[in-house]
PDB file of C-alpha atoms in Angstrom:
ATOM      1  CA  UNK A  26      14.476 -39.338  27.453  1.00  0.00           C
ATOM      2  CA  UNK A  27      13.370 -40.916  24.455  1.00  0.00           C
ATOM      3  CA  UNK A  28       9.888 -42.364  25.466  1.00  0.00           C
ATOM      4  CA  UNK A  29       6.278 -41.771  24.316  1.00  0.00           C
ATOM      5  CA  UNK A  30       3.199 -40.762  26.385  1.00  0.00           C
ATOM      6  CA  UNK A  31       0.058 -40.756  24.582  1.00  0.00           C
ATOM      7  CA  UNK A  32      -3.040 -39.121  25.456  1.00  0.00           C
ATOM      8  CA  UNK A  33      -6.389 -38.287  24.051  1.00  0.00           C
ATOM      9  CA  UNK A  34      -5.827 -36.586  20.191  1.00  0.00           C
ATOM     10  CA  UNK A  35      -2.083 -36.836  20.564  1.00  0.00           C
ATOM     11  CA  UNK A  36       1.078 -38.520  21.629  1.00  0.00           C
ATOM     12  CA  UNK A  37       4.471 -36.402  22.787  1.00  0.00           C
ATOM     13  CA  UNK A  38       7.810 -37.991  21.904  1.00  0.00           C
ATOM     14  CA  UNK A  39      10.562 -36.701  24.957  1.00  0.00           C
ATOM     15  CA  UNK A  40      13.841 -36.517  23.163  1.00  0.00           C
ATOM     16  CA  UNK A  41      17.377 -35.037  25.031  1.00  0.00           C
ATOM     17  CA  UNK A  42      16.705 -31.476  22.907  1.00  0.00           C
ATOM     18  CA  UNK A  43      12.523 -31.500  22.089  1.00  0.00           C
ATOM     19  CA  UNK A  44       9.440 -32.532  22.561  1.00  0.00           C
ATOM     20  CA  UNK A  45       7.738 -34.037  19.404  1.00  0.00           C
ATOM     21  CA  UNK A  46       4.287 -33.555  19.281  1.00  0.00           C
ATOM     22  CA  UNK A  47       2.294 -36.009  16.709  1.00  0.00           C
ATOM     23  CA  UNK A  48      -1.099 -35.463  16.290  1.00  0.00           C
ATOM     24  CA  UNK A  49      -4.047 -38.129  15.537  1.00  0.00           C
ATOM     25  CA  UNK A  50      -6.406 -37.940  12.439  1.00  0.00           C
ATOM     26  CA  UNK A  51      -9.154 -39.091  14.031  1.00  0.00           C
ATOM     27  CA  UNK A  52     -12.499 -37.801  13.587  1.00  0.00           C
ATOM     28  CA  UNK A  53     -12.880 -36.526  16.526  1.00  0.00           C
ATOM     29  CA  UNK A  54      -9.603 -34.612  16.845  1.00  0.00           C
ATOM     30  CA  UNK A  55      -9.821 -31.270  16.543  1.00  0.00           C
ATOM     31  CA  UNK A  56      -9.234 -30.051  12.766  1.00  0.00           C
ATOM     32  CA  UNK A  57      -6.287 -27.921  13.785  1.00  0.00           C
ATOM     33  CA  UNK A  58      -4.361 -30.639  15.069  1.00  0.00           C
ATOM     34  CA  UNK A  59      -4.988 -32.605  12.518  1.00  0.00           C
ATOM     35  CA  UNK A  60      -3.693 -29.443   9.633  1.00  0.00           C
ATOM     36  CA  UNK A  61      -0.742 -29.508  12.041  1.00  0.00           C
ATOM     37  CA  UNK A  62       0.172 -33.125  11.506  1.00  0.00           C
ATOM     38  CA  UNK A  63       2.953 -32.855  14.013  1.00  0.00           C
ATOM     39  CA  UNK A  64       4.990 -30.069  15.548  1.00  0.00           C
ATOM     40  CA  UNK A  65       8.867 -30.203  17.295  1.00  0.00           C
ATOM     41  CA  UNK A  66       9.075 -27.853  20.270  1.00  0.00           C
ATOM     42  CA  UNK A  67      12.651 -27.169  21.104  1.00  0.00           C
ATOM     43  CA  UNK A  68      13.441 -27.182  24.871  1.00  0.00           C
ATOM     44  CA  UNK A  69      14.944 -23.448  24.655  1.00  0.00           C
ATOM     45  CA  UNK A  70      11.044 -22.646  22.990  1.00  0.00           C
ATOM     46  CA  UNK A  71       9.644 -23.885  26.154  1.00  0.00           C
ATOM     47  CA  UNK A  72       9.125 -21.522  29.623  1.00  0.00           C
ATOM     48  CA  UNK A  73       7.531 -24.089  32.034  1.00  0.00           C
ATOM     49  CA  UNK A  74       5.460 -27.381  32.258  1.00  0.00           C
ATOM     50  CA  UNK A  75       2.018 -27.068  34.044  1.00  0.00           C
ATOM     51  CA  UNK A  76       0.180 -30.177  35.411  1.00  0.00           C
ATOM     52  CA  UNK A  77      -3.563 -29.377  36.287  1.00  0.00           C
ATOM     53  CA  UNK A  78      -6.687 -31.669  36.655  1.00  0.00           C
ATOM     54  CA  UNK A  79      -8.885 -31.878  33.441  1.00  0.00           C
ATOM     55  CA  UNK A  80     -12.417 -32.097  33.265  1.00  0.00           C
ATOM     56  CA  UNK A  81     -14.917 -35.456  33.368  1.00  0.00           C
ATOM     57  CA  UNK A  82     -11.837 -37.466  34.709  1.00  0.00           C
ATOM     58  CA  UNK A  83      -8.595 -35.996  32.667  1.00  0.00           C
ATOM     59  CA  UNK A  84      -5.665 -34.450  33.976  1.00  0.00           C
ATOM     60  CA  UNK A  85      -3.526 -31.824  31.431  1.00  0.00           C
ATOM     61  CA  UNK A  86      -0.178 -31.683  31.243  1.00  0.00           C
ATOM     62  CA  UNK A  87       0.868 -28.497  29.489  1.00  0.00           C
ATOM     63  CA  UNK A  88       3.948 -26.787  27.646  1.00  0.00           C
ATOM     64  CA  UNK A  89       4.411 -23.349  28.196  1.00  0.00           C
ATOM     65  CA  UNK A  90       5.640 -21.743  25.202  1.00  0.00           C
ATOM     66  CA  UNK A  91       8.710 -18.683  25.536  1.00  0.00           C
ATOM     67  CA  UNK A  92       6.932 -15.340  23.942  1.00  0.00           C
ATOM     68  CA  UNK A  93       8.169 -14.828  20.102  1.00  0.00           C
ATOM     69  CA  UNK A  94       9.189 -18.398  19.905  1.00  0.00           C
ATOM     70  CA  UNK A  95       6.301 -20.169  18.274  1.00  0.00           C
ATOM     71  CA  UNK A  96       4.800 -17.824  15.259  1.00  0.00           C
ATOM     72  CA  UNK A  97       0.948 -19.891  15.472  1.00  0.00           C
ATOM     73  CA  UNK A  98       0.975 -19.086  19.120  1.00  0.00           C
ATOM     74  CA  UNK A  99       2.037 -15.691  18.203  1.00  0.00           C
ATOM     75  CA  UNK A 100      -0.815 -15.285  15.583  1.00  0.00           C
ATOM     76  CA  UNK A 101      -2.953 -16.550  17.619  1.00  0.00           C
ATOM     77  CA  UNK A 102      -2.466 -14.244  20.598  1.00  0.00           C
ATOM     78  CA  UNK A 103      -4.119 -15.941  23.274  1.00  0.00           C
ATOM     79  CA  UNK A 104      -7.363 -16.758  21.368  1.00  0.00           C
ATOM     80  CA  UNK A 105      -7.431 -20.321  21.163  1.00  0.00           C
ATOM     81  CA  UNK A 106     -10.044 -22.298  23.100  1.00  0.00           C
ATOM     82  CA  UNK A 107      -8.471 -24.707  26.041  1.00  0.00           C
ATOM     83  CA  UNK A 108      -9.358 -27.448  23.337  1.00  0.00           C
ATOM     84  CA  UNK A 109      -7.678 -26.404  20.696  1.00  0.00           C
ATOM     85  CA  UNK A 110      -4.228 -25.617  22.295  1.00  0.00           C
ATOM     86  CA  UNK A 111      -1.581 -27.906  20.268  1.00  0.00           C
ATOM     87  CA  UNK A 112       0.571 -27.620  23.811  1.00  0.00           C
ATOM     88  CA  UNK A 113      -1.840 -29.200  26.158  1.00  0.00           C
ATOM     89  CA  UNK A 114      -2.171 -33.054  26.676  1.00  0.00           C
ATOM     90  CA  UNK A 115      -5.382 -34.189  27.978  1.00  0.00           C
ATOM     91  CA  UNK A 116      -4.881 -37.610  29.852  1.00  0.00           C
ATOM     92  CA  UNK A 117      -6.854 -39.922  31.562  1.00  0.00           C
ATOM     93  CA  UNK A 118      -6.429 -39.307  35.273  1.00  0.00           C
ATOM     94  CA  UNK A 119      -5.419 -42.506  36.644  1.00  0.00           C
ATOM     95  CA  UNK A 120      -2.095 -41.328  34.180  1.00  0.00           C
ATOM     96  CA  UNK A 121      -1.541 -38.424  36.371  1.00  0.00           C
ATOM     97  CA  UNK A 122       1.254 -39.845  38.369  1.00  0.00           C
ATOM     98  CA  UNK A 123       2.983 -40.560  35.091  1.00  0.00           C
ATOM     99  CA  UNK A 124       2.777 -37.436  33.490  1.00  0.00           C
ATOM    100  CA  UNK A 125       3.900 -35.338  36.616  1.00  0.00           C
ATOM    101  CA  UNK A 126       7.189 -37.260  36.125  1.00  0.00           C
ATOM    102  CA  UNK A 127       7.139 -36.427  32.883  1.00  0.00           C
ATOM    103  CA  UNK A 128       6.598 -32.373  34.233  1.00  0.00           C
ATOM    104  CA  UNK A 129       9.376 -32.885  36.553  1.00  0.00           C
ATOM    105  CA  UNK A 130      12.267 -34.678  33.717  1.00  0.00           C
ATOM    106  CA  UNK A 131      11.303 -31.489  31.351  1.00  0.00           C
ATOM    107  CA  UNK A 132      11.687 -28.773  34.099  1.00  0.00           C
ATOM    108  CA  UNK A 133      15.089 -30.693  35.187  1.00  0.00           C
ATOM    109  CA  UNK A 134      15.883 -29.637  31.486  1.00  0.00           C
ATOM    110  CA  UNK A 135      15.011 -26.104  31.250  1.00  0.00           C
ATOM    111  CA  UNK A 136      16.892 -23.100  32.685  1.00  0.00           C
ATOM    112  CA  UNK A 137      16.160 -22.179  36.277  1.00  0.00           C
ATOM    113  CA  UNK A 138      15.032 -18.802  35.746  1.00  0.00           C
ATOM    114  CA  UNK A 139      12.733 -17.297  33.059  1.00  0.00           C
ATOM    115  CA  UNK A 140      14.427 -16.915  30.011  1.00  0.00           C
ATOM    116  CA  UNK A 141      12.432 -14.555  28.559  1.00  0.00           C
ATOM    117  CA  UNK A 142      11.240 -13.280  25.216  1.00  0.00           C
ATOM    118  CA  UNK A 143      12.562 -15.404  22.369  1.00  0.00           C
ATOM    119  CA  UNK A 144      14.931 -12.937  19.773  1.00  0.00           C
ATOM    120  CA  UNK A 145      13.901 -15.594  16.991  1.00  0.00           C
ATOM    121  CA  UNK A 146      11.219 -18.399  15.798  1.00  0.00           C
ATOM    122  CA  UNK A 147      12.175 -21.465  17.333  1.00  0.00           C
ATOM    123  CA  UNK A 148       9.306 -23.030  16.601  1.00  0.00           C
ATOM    124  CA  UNK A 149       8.938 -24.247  12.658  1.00  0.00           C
ATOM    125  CA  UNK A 150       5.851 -22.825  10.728  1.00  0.00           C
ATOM    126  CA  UNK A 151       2.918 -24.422   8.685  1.00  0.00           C
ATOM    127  CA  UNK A 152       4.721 -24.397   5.345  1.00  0.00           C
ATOM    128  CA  UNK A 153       3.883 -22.684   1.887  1.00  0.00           C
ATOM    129  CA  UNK A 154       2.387 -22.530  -0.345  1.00  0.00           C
ATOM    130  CA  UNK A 155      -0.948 -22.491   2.074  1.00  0.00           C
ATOM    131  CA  UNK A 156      -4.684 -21.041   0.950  1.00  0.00           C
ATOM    132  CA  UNK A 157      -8.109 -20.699   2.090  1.00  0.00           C
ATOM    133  CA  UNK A 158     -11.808 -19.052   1.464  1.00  0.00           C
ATOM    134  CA  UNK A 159     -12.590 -16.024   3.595  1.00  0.00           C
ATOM    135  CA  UNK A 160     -16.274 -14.423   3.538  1.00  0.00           C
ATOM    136  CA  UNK A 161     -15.024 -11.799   1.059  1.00  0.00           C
ATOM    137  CA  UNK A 162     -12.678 -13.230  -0.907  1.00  0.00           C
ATOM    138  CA  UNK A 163      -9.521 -16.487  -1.451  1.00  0.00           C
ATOM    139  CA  UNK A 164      -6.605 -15.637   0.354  1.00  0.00           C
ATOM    140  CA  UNK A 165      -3.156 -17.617  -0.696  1.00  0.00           C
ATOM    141  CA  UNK A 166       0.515 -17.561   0.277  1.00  0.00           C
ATOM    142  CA  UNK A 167       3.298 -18.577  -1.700  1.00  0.00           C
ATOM    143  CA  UNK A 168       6.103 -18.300   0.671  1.00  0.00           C
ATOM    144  CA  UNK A 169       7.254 -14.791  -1.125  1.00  0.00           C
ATOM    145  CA  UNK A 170       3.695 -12.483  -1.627  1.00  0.00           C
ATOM    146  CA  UNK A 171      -0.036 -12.995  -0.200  1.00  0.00           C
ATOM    147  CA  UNK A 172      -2.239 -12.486  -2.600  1.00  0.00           C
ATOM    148  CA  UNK A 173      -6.110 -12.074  -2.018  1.00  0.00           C
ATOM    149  CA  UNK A 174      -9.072 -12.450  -4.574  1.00  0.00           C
ATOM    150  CA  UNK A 175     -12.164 -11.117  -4.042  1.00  0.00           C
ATOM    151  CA  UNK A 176     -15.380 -12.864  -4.223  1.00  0.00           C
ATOM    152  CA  UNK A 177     -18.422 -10.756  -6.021  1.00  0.00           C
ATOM    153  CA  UNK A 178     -20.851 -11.734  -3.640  1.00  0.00           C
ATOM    154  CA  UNK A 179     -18.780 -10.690  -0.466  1.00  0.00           C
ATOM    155  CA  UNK A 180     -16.450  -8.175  -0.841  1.00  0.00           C
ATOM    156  CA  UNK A 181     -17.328  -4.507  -0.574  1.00  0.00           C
ATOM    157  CA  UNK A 182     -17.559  -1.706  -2.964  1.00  0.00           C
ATOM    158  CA  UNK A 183     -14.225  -0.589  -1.480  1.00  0.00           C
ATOM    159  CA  UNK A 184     -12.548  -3.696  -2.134  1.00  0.00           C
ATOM    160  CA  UNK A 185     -13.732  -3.951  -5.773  1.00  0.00           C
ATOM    161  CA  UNK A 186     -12.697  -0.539  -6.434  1.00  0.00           C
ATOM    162  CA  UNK A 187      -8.992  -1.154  -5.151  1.00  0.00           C
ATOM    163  CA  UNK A 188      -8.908  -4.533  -6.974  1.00  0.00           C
ATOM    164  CA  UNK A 189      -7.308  -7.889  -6.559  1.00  0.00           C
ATOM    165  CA  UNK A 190      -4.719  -7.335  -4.235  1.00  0.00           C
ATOM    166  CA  UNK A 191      -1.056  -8.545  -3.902  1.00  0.00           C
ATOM    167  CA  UNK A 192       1.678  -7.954  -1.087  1.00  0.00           C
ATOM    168  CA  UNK A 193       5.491  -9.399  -0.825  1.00  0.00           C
ATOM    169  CA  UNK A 194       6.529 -10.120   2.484  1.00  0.00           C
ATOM    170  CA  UNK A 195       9.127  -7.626   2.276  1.00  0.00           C
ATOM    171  CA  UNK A 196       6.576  -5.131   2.563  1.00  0.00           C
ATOM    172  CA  UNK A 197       4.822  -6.252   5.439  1.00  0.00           C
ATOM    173  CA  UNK A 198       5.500  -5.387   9.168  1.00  0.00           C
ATOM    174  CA  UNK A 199       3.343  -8.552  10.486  1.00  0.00           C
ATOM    175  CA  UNK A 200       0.046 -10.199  10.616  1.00  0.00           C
ATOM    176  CA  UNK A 201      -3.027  -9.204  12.751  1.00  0.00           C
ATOM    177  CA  UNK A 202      -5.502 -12.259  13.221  1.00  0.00           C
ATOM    178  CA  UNK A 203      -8.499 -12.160  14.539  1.00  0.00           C
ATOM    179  CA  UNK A 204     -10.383 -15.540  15.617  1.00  0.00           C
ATOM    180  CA  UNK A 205     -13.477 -17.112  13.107  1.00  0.00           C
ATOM    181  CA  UNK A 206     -15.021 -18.199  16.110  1.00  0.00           C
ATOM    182  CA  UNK A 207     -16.036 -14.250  17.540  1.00  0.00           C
ATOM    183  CA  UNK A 208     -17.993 -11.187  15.695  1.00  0.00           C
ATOM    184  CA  UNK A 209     -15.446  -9.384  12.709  1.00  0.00           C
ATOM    185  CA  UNK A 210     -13.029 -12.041  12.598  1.00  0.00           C
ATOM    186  CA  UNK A 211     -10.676 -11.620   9.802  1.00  0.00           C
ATOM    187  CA  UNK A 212      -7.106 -11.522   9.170  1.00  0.00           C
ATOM    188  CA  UNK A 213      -5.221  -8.218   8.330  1.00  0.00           C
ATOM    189  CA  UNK A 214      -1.935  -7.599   6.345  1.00  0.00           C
ATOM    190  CA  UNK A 215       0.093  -5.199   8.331  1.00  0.00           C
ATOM    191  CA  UNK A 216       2.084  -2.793   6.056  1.00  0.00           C
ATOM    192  CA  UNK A 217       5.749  -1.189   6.707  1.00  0.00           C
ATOM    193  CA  UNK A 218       4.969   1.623   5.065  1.00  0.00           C
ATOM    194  CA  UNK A 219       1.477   2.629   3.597  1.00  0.00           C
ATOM    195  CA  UNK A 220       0.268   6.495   1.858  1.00  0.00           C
ATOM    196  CA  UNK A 221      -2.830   6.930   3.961  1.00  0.00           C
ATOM    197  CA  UNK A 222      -3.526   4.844   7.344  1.00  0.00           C
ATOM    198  CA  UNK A 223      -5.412   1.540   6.620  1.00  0.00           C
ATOM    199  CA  UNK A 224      -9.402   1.687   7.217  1.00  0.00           C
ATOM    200  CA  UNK A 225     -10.429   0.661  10.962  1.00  0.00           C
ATOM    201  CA  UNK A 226     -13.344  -2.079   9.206  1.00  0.00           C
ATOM    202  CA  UNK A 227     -11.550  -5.065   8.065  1.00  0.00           C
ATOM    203  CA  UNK A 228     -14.610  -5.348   5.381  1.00  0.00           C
ATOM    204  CA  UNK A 229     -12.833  -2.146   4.074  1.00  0.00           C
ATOM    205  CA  UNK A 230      -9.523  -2.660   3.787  1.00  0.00           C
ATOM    206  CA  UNK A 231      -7.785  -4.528   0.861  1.00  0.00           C
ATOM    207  CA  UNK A 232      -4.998  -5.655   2.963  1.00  0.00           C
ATOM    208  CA  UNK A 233      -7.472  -7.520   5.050  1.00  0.00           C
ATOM    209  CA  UNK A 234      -9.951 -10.873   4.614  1.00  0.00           C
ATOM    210  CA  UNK A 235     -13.042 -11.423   7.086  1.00  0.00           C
ATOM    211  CA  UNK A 236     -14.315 -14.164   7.904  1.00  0.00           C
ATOM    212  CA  UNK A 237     -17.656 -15.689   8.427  1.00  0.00           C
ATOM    213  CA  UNK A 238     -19.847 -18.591   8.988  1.00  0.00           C
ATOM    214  CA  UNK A 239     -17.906 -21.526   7.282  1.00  0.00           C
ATOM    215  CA  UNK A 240     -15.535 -19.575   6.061  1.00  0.00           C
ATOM    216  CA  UNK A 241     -11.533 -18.748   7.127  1.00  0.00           C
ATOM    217  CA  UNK A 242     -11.757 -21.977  10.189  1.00  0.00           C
ATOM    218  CA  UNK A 243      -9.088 -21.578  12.470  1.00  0.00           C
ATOM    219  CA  UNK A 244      -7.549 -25.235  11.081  1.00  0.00           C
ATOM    220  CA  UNK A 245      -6.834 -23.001   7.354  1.00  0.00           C
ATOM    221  CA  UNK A 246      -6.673 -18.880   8.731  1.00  0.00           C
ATOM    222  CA  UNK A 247      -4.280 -19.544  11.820  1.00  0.00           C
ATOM    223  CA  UNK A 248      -1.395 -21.673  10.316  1.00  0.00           C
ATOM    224  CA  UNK A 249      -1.612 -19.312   6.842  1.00  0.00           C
ATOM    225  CA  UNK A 250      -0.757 -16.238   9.641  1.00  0.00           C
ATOM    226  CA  UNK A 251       1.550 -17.856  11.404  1.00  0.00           C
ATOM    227  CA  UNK A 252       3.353 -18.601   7.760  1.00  0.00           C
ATOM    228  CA  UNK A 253       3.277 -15.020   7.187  1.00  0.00           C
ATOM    229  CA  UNK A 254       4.623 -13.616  10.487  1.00  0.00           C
ATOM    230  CA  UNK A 255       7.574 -16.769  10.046  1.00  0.00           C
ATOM    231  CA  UNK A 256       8.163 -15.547   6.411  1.00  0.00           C
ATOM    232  CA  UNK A 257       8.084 -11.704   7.615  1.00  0.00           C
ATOM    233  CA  UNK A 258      10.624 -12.251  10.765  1.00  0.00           C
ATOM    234  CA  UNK A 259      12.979 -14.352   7.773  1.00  0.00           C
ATOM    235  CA  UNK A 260      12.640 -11.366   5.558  1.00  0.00           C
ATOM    236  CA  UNK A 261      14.486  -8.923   8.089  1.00  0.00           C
ATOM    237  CA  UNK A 262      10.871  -6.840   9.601  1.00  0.00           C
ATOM    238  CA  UNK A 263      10.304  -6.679  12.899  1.00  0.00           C
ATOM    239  CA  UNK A 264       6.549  -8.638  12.582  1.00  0.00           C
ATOM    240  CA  UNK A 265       3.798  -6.974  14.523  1.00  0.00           C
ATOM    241  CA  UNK A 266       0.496  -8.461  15.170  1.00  0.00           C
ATOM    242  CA  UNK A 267      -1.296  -5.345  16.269  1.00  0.00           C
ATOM    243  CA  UNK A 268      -1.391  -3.046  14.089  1.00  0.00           C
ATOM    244  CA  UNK A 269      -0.965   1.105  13.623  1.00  0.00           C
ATOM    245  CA  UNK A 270      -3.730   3.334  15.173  1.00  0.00           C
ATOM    246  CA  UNK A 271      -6.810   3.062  13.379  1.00  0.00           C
ATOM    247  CA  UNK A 272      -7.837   5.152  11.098  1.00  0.00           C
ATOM    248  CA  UNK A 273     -11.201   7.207  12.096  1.00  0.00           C
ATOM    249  CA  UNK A 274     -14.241   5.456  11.105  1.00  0.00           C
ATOM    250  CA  UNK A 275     -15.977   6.641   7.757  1.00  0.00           C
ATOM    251  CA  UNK A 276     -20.138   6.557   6.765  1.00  0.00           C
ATOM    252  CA  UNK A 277     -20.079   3.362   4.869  1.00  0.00           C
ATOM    253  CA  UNK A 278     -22.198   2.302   1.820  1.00  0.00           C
ATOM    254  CA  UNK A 279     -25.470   1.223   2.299  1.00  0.00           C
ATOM    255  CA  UNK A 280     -25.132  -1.615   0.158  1.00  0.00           C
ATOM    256  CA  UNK A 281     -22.092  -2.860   2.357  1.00  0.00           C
ATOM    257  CA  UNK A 282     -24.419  -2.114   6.131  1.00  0.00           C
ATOM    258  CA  UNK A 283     -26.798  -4.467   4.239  1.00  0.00           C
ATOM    259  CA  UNK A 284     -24.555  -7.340   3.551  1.00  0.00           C
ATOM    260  CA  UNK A 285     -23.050  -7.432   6.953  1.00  0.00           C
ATOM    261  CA  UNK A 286     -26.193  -7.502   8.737  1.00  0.00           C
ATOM    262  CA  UNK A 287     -27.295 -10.591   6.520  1.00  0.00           C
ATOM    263  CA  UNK A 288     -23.830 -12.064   7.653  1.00  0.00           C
ATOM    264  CA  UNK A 289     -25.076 -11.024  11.468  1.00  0.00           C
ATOM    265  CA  UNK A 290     -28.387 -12.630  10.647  1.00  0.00           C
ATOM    266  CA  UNK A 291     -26.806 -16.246   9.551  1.00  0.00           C
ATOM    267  CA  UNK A 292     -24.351 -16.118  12.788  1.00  0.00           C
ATOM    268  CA  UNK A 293     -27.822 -15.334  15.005  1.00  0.00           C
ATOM    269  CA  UNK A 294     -29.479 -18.455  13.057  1.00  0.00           C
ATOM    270  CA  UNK A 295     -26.910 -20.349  14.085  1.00  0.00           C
ATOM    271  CA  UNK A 296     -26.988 -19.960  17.722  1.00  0.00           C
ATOM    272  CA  UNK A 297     -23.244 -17.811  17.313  1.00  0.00           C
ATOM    273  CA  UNK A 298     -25.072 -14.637  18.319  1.00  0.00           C
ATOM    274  CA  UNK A 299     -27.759 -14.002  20.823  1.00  0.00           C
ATOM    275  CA  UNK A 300     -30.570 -12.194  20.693  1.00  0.00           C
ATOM    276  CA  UNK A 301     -29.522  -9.015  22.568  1.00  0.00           C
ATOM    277  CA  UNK A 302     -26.076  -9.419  20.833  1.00  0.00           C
ATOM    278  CA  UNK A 303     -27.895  -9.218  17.424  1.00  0.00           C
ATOM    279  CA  UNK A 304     -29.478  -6.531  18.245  1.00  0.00           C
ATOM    280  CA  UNK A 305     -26.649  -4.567  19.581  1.00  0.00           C
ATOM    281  CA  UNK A 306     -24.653  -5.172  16.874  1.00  0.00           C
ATOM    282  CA  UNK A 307     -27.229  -4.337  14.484  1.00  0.00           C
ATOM    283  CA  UNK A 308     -28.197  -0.979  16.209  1.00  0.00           C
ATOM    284  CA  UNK A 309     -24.025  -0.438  15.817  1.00  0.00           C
ATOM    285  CA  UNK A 310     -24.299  -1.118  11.789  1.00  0.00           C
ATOM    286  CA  UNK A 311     -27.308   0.935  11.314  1.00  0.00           C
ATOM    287  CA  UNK A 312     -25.610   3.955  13.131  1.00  0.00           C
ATOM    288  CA  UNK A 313     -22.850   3.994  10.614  1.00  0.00           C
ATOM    289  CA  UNK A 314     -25.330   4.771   7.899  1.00  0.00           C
TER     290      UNK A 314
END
């Protein structure tokens, strides 16, 4: 098709074989899109078009990504807010006429029935080398290994007892990330084959990072998993992003129930937590003693 339509935070590009997505840097765009820069959807990575009214005056025209063809919508495993979504276009509604013929040239283009699961990323990934700060520790990716730091003044006894930690891709069977943005986010190495199963507490695992206030944003922890899970589906693994049956939870050291109810207190200062979820979750660290 070869035109443009533009629309708040971003601007799709309709060419005969994909979509081109380029994203603004504006300051109010939202700092995922603009860490994506811009992203090509291939028409055979795309399942449907969806055209629905917005709110405060917008209508959205949305891709529908094929499952197993994009690896950041794979990492992210349905956890994105509506707003952060790189395959929605929010438009002014007076533009709705225009984008449903937009809808209707890219369903013209794609197969009349479902085409299923996708055998293979069709969907590029957020290149290496990538890095960011987690609560416990600097995780980085070189294309080849991850390798994760910790930080003395997050990272539990367990971690410091195991070490710095690194793992090549070969070794890994996927990527299990868990949204910033909730209680225990983190993101967790998945191993092919491990000795013992890994510990059900992120915080306790050296395969795994958690997150915090400030710390791991979606914009840095999403693209650096969907790198991984690209760079484990290259190596020749079958990526996962749920992982083995945990392992049964453990007593855990005092020292450690203390640090993550400080980390409970800042998210409940910030208005992340209410009070009866503080409280709860508090009563649920406390029991582990």
């Amino acid at each position: 098709m070869g035109d443009v339509l533009a629309g708040f935070h971003a601007a799709w590009e309709f060419e005969s074989d994909s979509v081109l997505i380029r994203f603004e840097r504006g300051i109010r765009t939202p700092k995922l899109f603009q860490a994506l820069g811009e992203r090509r959807i291939p028409l055979e990575a795309i399942a449907g078009v969806t055209l629905t009214p917005g709110k405060r005056g917008t209508t959205v025209l949305r891709l529908v990504p094929r499952p197993g063809a994009d690896p950041l919508m794979e990492a992210a495993a349905g956890q994105l807010k509506d707003g952060a979504d790189p395959y929605r276009l929010v438009l002014p509604a007076e533009r709705e006429t225009l984008a449903e013929y937009y809808a209707d040239e890219l369903r013209a283009l794609l197969p009349a029935e479902d085409p299923g699961e996708a055998d293979r990323y069709l969907v590029a990934a957020p290149e290496a080398p990538l890095q960011f700060k987690a609560y416990d520790g600097k995780a980085s990716f070189d294309g080849k290994s991850v390798a994760f730091r910790w930080f003395w003044t997050g990272a539990s006894s367990a971690k410091w007892k195991a070490g710095d930690q690194s793992f090549l891709v070969t070794d890994l069977s996927g990527v299990e990330w868990r949204s910033p943005e909730v209680f225990e986010g983190h993101l967790r190495l998945l191993r092919r084959e491990t000795p013992v199963a890994q510990p059900a507490q992120a915080d306790q695992d050296p395969a795994a990072v958690v997150f915090g206030l400030g710390y791991g944003p979606v914009h840095e922890s999403l693209p650096f998993a969907a790198s991984v899970l690209a760079a484990v589906r290259a190596s020749g693994a079958a990526p996962a992003t749920q992982g083995a049956a945990p392992a049964p939870a453990v007593r855990r050291d005092p020292a450690d129930i203390a640090e993550r109810i400080r980390h409970l207190g800042e998210l409940h200062q910030a208005g992340l937590l209410t009070d009866d979820e503080f409280t709860a979750k508090k009563a649920e660290l406390l029991a582990e003693l």
